[in-house]
Coordinates of C-alpha atoms and ligand atoms in Angstrom, one line a residue:
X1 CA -6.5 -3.1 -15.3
X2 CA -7.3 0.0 -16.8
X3 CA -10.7 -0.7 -17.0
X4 CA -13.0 2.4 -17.9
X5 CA -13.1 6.2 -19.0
X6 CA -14.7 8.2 -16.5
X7 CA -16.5 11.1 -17.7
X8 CA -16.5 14.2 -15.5
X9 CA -20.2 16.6 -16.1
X10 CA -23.6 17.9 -14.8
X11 CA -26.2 15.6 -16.1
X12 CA -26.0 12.1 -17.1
X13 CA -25.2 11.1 -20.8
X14 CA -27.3 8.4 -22.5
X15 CA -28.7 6.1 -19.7
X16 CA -26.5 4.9 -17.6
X17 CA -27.1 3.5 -14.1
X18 CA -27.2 6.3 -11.2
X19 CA -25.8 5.9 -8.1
X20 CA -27.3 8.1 -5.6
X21 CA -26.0 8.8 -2.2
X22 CA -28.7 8.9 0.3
X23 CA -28.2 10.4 4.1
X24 CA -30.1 8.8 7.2
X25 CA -33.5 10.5 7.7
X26 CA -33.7 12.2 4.0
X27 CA -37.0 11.8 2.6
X28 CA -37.1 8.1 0.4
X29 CA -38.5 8.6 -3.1
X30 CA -42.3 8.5 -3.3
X31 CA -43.8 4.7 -3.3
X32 CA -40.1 3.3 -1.4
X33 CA -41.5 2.4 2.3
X34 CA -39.2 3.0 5.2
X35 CA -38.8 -0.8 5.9
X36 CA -37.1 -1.5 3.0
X37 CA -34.7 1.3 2.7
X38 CA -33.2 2.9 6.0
X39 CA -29.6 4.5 4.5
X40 CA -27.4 3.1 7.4
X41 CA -23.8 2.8 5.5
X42 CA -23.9 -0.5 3.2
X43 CA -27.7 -0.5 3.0
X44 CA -29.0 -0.1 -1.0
X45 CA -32.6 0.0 -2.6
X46 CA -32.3 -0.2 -6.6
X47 CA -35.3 1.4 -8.4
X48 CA -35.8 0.3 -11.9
X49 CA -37.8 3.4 -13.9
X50 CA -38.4 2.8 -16.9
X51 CA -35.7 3.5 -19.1
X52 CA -32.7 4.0 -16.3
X53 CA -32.1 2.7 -12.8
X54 CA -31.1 4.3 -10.0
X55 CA -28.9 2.3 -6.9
X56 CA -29.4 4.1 -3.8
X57 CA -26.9 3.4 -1.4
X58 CA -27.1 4.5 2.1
X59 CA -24.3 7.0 4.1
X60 CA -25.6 7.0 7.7
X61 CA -26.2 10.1 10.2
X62 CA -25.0 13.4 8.2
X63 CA -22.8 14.4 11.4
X64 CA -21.0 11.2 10.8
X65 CA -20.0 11.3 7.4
X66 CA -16.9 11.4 6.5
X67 CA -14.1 10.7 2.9
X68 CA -14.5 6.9 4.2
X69 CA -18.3 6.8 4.1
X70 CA -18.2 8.1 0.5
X71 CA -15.4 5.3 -0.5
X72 CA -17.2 2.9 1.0
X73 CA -20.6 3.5 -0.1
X74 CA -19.3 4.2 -3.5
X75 CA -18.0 0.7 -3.2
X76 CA -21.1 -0.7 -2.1
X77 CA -22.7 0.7 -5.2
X78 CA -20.2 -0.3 -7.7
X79 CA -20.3 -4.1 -6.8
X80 CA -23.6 -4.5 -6.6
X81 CA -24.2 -3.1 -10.2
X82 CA -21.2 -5.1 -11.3
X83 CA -23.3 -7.9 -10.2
X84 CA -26.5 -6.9 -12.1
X85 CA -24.4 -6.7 -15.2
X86 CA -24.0 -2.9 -15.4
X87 CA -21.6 -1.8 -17.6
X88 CA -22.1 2.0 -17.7
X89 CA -22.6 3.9 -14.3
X90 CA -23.3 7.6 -13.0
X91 CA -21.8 8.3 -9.6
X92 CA -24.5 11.7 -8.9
X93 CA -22.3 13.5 -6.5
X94 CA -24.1 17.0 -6.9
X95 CA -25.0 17.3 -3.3
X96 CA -21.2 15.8 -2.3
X97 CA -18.8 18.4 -4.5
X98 CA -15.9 17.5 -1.7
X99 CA -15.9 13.9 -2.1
X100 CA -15.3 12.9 -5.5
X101 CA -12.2 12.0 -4.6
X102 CA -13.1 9.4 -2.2
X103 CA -16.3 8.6 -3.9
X104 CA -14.1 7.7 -7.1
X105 CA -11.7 5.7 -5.7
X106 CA -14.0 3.8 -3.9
X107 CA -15.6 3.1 -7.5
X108 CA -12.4 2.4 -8.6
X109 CA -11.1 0.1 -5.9
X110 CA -14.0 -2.3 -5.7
X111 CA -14.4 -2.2 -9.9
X112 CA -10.9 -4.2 -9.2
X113 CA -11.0 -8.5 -9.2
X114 CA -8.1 -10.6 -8.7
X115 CA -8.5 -13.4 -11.8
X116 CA -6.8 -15.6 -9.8
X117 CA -5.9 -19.2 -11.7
X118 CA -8.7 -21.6 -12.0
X119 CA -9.3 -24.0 -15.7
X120 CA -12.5 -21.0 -15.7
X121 CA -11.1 -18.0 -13.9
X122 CA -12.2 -15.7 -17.0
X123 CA -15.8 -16.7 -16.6
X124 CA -16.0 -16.3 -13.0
X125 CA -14.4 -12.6 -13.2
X126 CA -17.4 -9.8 -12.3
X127 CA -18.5 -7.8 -14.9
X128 CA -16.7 -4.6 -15.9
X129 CA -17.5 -1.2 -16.5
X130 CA -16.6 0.6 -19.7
X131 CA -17.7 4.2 -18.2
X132 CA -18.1 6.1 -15.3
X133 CA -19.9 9.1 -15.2
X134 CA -19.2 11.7 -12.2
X135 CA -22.2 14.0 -11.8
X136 CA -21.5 17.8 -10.3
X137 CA -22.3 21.0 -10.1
X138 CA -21.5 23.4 -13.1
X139 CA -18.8 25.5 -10.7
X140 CA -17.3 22.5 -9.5
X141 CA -16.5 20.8 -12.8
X142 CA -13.0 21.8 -13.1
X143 CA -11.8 20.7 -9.6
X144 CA -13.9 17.4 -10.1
X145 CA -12.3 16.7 -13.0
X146 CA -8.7 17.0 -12.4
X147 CA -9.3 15.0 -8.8
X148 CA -11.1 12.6 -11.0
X149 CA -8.3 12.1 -13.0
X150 CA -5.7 11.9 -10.2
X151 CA -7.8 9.8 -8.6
X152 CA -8.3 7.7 -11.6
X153 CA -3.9 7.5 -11.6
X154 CA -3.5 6.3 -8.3
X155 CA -6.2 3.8 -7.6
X156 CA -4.7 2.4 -11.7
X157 CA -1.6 2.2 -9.9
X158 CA -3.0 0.8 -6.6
X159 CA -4.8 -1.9 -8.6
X160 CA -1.7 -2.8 -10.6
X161 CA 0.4 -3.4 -7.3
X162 CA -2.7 -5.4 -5.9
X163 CA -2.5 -7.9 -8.5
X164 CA 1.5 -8.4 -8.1
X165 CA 1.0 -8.2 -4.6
X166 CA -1.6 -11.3 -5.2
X167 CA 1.1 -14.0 -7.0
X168 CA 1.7 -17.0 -5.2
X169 CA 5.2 -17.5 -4.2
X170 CA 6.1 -20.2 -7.0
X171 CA 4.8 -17.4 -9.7
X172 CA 6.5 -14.1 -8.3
X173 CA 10.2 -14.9 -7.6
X174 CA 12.7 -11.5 -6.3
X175 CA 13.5 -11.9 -9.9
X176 CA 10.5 -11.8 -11.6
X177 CA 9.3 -8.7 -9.2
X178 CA 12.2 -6.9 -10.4
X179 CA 11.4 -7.5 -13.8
X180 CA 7.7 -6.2 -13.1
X181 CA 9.3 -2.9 -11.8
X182 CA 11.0 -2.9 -15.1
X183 CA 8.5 -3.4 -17.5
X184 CA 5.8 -1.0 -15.4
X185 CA 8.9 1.9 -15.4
X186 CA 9.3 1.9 -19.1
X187 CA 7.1 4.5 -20.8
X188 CA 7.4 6.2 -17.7
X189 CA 9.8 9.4 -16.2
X190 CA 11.5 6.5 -13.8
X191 CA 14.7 4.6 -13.7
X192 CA 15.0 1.4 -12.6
X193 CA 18.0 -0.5 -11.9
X194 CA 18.2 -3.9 -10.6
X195 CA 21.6 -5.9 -8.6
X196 CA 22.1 -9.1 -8.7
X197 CA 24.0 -11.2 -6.6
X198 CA 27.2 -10.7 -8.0
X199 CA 26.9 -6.9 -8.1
X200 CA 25.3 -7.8 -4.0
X201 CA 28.4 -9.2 -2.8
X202 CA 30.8 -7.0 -4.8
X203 CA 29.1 -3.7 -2.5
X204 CA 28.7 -5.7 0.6
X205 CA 25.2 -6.3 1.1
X206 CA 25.3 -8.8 3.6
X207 CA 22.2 -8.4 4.7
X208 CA 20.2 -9.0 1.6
X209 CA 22.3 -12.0 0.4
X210 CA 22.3 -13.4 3.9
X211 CA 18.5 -14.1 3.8
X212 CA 18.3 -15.0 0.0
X213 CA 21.0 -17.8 0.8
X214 CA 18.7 -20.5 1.6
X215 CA 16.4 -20.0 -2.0
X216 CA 16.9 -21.7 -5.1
X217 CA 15.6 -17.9 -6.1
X218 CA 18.1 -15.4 -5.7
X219 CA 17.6 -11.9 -4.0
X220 CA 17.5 -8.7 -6.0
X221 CA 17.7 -5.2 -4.9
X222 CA 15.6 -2.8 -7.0
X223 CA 16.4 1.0 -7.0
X224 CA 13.9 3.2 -9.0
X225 CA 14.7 7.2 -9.2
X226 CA 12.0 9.9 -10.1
X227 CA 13.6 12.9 -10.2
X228 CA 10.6 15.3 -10.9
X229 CA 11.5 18.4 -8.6
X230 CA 14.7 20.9 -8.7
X231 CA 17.8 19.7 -9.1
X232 CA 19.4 20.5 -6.0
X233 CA 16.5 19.2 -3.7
X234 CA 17.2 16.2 -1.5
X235 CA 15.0 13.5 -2.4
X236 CA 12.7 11.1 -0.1
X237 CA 14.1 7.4 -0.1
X238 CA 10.9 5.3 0.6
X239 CA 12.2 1.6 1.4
X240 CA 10.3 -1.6 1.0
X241 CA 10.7 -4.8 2.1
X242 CA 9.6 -7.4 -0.4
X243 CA 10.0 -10.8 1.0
X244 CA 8.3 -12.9 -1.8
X245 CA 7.7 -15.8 0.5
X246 CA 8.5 -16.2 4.1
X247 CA 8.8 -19.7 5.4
X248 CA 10.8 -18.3 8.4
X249 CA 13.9 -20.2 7.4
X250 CA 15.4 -22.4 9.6
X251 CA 13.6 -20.3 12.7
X252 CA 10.4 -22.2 10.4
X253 CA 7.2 -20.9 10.6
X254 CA 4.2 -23.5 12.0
X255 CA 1.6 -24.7 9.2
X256 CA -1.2 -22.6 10.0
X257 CA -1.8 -19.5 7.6
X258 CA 1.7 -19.9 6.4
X259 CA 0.4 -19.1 2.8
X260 CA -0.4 -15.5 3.8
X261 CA 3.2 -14.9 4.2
X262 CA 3.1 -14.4 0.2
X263 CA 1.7 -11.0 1.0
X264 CA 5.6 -10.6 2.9
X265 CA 6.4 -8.3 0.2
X266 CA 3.1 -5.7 0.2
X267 CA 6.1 -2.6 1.4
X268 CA 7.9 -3.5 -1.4
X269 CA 5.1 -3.5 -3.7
X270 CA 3.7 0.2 -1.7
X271 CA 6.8 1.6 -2.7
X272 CA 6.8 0.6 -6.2
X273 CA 3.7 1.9 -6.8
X274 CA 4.4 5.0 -4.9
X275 CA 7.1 5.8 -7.6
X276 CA 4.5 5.0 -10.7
X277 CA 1.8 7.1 -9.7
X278 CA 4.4 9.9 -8.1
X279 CA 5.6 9.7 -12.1
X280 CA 2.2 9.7 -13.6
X281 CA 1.3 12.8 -11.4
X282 CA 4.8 14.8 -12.7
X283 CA 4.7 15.4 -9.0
X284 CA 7.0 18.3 -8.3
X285 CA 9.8 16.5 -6.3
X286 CA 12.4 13.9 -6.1
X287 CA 11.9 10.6 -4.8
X288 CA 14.1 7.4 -4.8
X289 CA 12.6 3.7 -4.3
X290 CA 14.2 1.2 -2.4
X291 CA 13.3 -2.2 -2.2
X292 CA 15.2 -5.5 -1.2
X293 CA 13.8 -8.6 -2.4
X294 CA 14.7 -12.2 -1.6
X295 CA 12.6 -15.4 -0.3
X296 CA 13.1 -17.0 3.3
X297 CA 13.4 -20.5 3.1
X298 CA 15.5 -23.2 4.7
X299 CA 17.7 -25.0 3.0
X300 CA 21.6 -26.5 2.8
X301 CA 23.3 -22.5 2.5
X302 CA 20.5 -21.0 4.7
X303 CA 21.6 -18.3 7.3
X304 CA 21.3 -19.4 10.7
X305 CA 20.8 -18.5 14.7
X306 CA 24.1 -17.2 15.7
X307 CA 25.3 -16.0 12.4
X308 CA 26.7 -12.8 12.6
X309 CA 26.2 -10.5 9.6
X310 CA 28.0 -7.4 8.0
X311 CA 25.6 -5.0 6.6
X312 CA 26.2 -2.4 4.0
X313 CA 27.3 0.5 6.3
X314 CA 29.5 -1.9 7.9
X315 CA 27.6 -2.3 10.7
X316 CA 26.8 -6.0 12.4
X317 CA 24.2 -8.3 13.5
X318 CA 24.1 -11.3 15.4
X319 CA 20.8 -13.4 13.8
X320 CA 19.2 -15.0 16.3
X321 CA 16.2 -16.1 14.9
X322 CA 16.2 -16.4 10.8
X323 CA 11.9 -15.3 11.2
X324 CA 13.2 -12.2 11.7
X325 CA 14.1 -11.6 8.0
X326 CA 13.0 -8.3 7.2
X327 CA 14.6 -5.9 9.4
X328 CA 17.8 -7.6 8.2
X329 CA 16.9 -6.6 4.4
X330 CA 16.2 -3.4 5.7
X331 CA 19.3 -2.6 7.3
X332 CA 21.0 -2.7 4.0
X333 CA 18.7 -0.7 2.0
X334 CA 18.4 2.0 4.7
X335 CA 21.9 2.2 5.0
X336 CA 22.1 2.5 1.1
X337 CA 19.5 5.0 1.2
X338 CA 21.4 6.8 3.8
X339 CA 25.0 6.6 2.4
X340 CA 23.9 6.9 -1.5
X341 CA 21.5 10.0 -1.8
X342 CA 22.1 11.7 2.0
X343 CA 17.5 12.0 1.9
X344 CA 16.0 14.5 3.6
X345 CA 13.5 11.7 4.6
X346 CA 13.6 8.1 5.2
X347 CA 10.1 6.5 5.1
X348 CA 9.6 2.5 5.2
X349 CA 7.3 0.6 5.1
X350 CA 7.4 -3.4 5.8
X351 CA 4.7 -6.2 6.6
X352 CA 7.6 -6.4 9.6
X353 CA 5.7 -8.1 13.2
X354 CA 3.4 -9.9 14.2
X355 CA 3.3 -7.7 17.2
X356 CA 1.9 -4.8 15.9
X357 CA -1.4 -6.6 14.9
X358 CA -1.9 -7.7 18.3
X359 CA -1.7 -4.2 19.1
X360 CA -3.4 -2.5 16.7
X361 CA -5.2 -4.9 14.5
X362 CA -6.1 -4.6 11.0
X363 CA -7.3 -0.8 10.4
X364 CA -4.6 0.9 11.4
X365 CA -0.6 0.5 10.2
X366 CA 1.6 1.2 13.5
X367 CA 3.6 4.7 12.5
X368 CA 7.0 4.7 14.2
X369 CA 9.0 8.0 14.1
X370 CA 10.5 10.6 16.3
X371 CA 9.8 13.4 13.7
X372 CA 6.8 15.7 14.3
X373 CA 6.3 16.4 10.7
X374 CA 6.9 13.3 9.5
X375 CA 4.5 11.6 11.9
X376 CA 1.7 14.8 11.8
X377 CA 1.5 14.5 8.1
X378 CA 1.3 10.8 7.6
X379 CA -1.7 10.9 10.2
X380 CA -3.9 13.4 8.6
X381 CA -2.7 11.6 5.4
X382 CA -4.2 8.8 6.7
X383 CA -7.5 10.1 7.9
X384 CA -8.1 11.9 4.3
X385 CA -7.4 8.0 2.5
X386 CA -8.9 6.0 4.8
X387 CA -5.0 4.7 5.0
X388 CA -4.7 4.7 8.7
X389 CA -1.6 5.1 10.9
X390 CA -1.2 5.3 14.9
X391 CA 1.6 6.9 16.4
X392 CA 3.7 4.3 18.2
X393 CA 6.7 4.9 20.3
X394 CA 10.2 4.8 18.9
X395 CA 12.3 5.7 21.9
X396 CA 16.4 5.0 22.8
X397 CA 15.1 3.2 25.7
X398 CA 14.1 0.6 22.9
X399 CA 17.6 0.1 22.1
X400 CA 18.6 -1.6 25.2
X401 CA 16.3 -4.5 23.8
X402 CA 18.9 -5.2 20.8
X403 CA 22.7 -4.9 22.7
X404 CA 24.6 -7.3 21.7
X405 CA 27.6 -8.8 23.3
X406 CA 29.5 -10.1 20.2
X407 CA 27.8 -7.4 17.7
X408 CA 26.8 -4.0 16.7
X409 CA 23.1 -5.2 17.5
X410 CA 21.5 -8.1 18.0
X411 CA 18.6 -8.9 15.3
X412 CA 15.8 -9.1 18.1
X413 CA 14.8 -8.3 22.1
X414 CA 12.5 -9.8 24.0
X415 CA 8.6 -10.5 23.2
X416 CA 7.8 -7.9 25.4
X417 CA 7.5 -4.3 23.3
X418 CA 8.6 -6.2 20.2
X419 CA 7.1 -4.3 17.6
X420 CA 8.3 -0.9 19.1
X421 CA 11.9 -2.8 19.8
X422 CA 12.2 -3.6 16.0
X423 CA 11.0 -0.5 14.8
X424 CA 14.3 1.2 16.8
X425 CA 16.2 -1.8 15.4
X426 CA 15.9 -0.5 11.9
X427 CA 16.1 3.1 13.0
X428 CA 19.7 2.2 13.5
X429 CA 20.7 2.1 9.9
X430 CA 18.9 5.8 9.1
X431 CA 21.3 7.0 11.9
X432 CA 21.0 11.4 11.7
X433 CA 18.5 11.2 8.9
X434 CA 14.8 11.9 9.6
X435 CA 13.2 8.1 9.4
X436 CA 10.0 6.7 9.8
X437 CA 8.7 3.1 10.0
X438 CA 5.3 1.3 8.9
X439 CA 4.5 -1.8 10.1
X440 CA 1.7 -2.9 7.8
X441 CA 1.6 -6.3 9.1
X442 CA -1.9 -6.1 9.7
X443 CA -3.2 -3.7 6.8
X444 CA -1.3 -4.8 3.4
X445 CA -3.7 -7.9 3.0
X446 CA -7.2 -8.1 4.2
X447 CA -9.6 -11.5 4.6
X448 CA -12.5 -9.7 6.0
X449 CA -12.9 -7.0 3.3
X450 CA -14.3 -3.4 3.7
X451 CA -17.1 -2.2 0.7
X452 CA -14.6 -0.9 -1.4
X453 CA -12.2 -3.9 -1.5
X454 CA -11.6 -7.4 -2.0
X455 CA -10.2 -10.2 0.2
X456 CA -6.2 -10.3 -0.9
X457 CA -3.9 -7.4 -1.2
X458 CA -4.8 -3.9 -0.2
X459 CA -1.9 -1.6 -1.7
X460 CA -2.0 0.0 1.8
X461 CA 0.3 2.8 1.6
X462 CA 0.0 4.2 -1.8
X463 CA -3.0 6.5 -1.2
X464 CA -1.8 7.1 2.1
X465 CA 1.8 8.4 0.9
X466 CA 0.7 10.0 -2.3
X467 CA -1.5 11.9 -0.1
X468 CA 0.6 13.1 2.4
X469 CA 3.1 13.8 -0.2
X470 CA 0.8 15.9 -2.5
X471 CA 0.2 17.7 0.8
X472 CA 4.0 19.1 0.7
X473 CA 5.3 16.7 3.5
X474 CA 7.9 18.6 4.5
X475 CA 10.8 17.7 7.2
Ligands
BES501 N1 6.6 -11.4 8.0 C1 6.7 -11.6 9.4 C2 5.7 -10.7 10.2 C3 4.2 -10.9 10.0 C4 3.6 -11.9 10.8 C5 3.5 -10.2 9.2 C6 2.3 -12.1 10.7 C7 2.1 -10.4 9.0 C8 1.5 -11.3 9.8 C9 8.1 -11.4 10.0 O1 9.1 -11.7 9.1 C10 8.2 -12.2 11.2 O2 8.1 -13.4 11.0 N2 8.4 -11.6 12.3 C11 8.5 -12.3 13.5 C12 9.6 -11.8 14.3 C13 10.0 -12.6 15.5 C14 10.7 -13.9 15.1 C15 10.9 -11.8 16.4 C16 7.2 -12.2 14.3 O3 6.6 -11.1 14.2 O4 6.7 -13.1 14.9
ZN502 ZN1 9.7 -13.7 9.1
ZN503 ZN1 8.6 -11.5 7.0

C-alpha cells in the first residue's frame, strides 16, 4: 500500500496538480466569484491554467483552524484529484509550515482504498498517485522533511492495519492474523512469537482458550517485542483484543449489524501496528505487544453462562454472559503482561462495549485510567492526531459491580455504568502496575466517514499512541 514518493521542497517540480489551502475571507483568485467558492472546511474550486491546475480547498475561519482542519482538507483535496485522474500532486503548504504533519497524513489517509472482493474490484479501485510534492519555505525544509517522512511511516503502517482490520471473518482466522504479524515483523527490529493451543493450556490461559472453544478456528496469542531503548528500561506492554469475529456465543448476538463485529479485533490490530511503525521510527524505547486472538461463536465445546474460568494469574471468573468475550481475553494477556515483563505502563485498547458509544459516540474513544500522566498525555495525544480520548471514570466504587459469590469476579455488573464497570473489571488483572483502558467501540470502524477516510476500519489508535509516545509519555 506503499503507494507514492513524496517529495519534500520550495517550488513545484514539472507540473503537477497544486493543492492550495485557502482560509475564509482571503481574497479568491481574480475572475473566481464569491458564489462559487466560499472556503468553509470541505468546500473546493479547481482552476484549470493552462498547463497546471490548482484544487483549492477551503479551511474555514483562521481562529478556528486547527491539525484536523489541515487533515481533513488535505483529504478533501486528495480524493477529489484521485477522481479526476491525478496522478502527481503538490500539497503548497508555504503559508502552513506547522501542519505538514497533519496535512500529509491526511493525503495519505484518504490516498488509501480498501479493494474489497468483487469479479472487478481492480477496475473499480480510485486512481493512485505516484508522487506527492510538499511545498515550504526554504528554512523550514529540514523539519518538513523528516515529519514528512515520519508521517509517511505511520500512516504506511496505519493503512497496512486498515486493510487486515477490513477481512471478513471467513478470510482472517486468529491464525491467519498471527501469521500477518509474522510476515509484517520480518525485515523489521521486532520479534514475534505466536502460542498455540497446546502451548495455551500448558501456561494456563484459561481465559483465551475459554472463548476460542466454541470455533472450528483456534485462538492464538501473539507477543511481539521491540526493544529499541536502554537495556535496563522497563518496557510499555500495549494489549489488544483481537476478536476476529464476535457472534456473541451462546449469549448470541441479534441479526442486525452483526457483520460489523468483524472489526472485533481493530485493538489488536492498533497494537500491531503500534509495534511496526514504533520499529520503523528506531523509536528510543522498549515496547512489548500483546494481543489475544480467538473467534466467538457457539457451538458443541462453547463456554457458557455460569462457567467459571481460571485465568493466567490464577485469578477466577464466573461467565455470565458469553457476549462479554473480550474482557475475558484480556484478563489473560494483562496478567501476562504484568507477571512476564513487570511494565512500567499497561495500555489497552479493545473495541470492548457497547456502552461507551452510547456515551460518547463515534469521535471520541472512552480513556479509562487513574494515572495523571497516562491520561494527560493520551489526551493532548489525541487532540494533536485528531485520535480523540475522553477521560472516563475508573473508580473502586466500580468494583462492587463485579463481586462475585462463587468467584474472584464476576465477568459483568449491571447495565447501569457498564462501560466504566468493565473498564475496572480489566483493571483487575494490571493489579499495582500503571494501566489504562480504550474502549474504541465507537472509533476503530467508521460508516459515516470524515474527508480523510473511508467507510471500514480506521486504525484508531496508531497515530494517537505513536504520538503520545514520541512525546516521552512518561509514568
Ligand atoms: N464487541 C462487543 C462490543 C461492541 C458492541 C463493540 C457494539 C462495538 C459495537 C463486546 O464483545 C460485547 O458484545 N459487549 C457487550 C457486553 C455485554 C454483554 C455486557 C455489550 O457491550 O453489549
Ligand atoms: Zn461480545
Ligand atoms: Zn467483542
Amino acid at each position: 500500500m506503499s503507494l507514492l514518493k513524496i517529495d519534500v521542497r520550495t517550488s513545484p517540480l514539472g507540473t503537477p496538480d497544486l493543492i492550495a489551502f485557502f482560509i475564509k475571507g482571503s481574497p479568491l483568485p481574480a475572475g473566481v466569484p464569491a458564489s462559487e467558492f466560499d472556503g468553509s472546511p470541505g468546500s473546493t474550486l479547481l482552476l484549470r491554467e493552462r498547463t497546471q491546475r490548482t484544487l483549492l480547498v477551503g479551511l474555514g475561519d483562521k481562529e478556528k483552524i486547527e491539525p484536523e482542519s489541515l487533515r481533513r482538507a488535505a483529504g478533501t483535496a486528495i480524493k477529489q484529484l484521485l477522481k479526476i485522474g491525478s496522478t502527481e500532486a503538490a500539497l503548497d503548504l508555504i503559508s502552513f509550515p506547522d501542519h505538514v504533519t497533519p496535512a500529509v497524513e491526511g493525503a495519505l489517509l484518504a490516498g488509501y482504498k480498501f479493494a474489497g472482493f468483487g469479479k472487478d474490484a481492480d477496475k473499480k479501485k480510485r486512481g493512485v498517485l505516484t508522487k506527492l510534492q510538499v511545498l515550504v519555505g526554504e528554512h523550514e525544509l529540514i523539519r518538513a522533511r523528516a515529519q514528512a517522512h515520519d508521517a509517511e511511516i505511520i500512516v504506511n503502517v496505519t493503512n497496512t492495519i486498515r486493510d487486515i482490520g477490513n477481512l471478513p471473518g471467513n478470510l482472517l482466522s486468529p491464525a491467519l492474523l498471527a501469521e500477518k504479524a509474522e510476515e509484517l515483523a520480518k525485515g523489521r527490529a521486532l520479534t514475534v512469537k505466536v502460542w498455540k493451543e497446546s502451548h495455551l493450556k500448558r501456561d494456563g490461559f484459561g481465559g483465551i482458550l475459554a472463548v476460542g472453544r466454541g470455533s472450528a478456528n483456534p485462538p492464538r496469542f501473539i507477543v511481539l517485542e521491540y526493544f529499541g531503548g536502554g537495556k535496563k528500561d522497563k518496557p510499555i506492554a500495549l494489549v489488544g483484543k483481537a476478536i476476529t469475529f464476535d457472534t456473541g456465543g451462546i449469549s448470541i448476538k441479534p441479526g442486525a449489524q452483526m457483520d460489523e463485529m468483524k472489526w472485533d479485533k481493530m485493538g489488536g490490530c492498533a497494537v500491531l501496528g503500534i509495534l511496526l511503525a514504533a520499529a520503523d521510527l528506531k523509536l528510543p524505547l522498549n515496547l512489548v505487544g500483546l494481543i489475544p486472538s480467538a473467534e466467538n461463536m457457539p457451538g458443541p465445546d462453547a463456554y457458557r453462562p455460569g462457567d467459571i474460568i481460571t485465568t493466567f494469574d490464577g485469578k477466577t471468573i464466573e461467565v455470565l454472559n458469553t457476549d462479554a468475550e473480550g474482557r475475558i481475553i484480556l484478563a489473560d494477556a494483562i496478567a501476562y503482561a504484568r507477571l512476564t515483563y513487570k511494565p512500567s505502563a499497561i495500555i489497552e485498547y479493545s473495541t470492548l462495549t457497547g456502552a461507551v458509544v452510547m456515551a460518547l459516540g463515534f469521535r471520541r474513544a472512552g480513556l479509562f485510567t487513574n494515572e495523571d500522566k497516562l491520561r494527560d498525555a493520551l489526551v493532548v495525544a489525541g487532540k494533536t492526531t485528531g485520535e480523540l480520548v475522553w477521560p472516563m471514570p475508573i473508580d473502586e466504587e466500580y468494583k462492587e459491580g463485579t463481586q462475585s459469590e462463587i468467584a474472584n469476579v464476576k465477568q459483568i455488573g449491571g447495565r447501569e455504568g457498564s462501560a466504566c464497570i468493565s473498564a475496572s473489571f480489566v483493571k483487575t488483572w494490571a493489579e499495582e502496575i500503571p494501566f489504562a483502558h480504550i474502549d474504541i467501540a465507537g472509533t476503530a470502524w467508521t460508516t459515516k466517514p470524515p474527508a480523510h477516510l473511508e467507510a471500514g476500519a480506521t486504525g484508531f489508535g496508531v497515530r494517537l499512541t505513536l504520538a503520545a509516545l514520541r512525546a516521552g509519555l512518561t509514568v
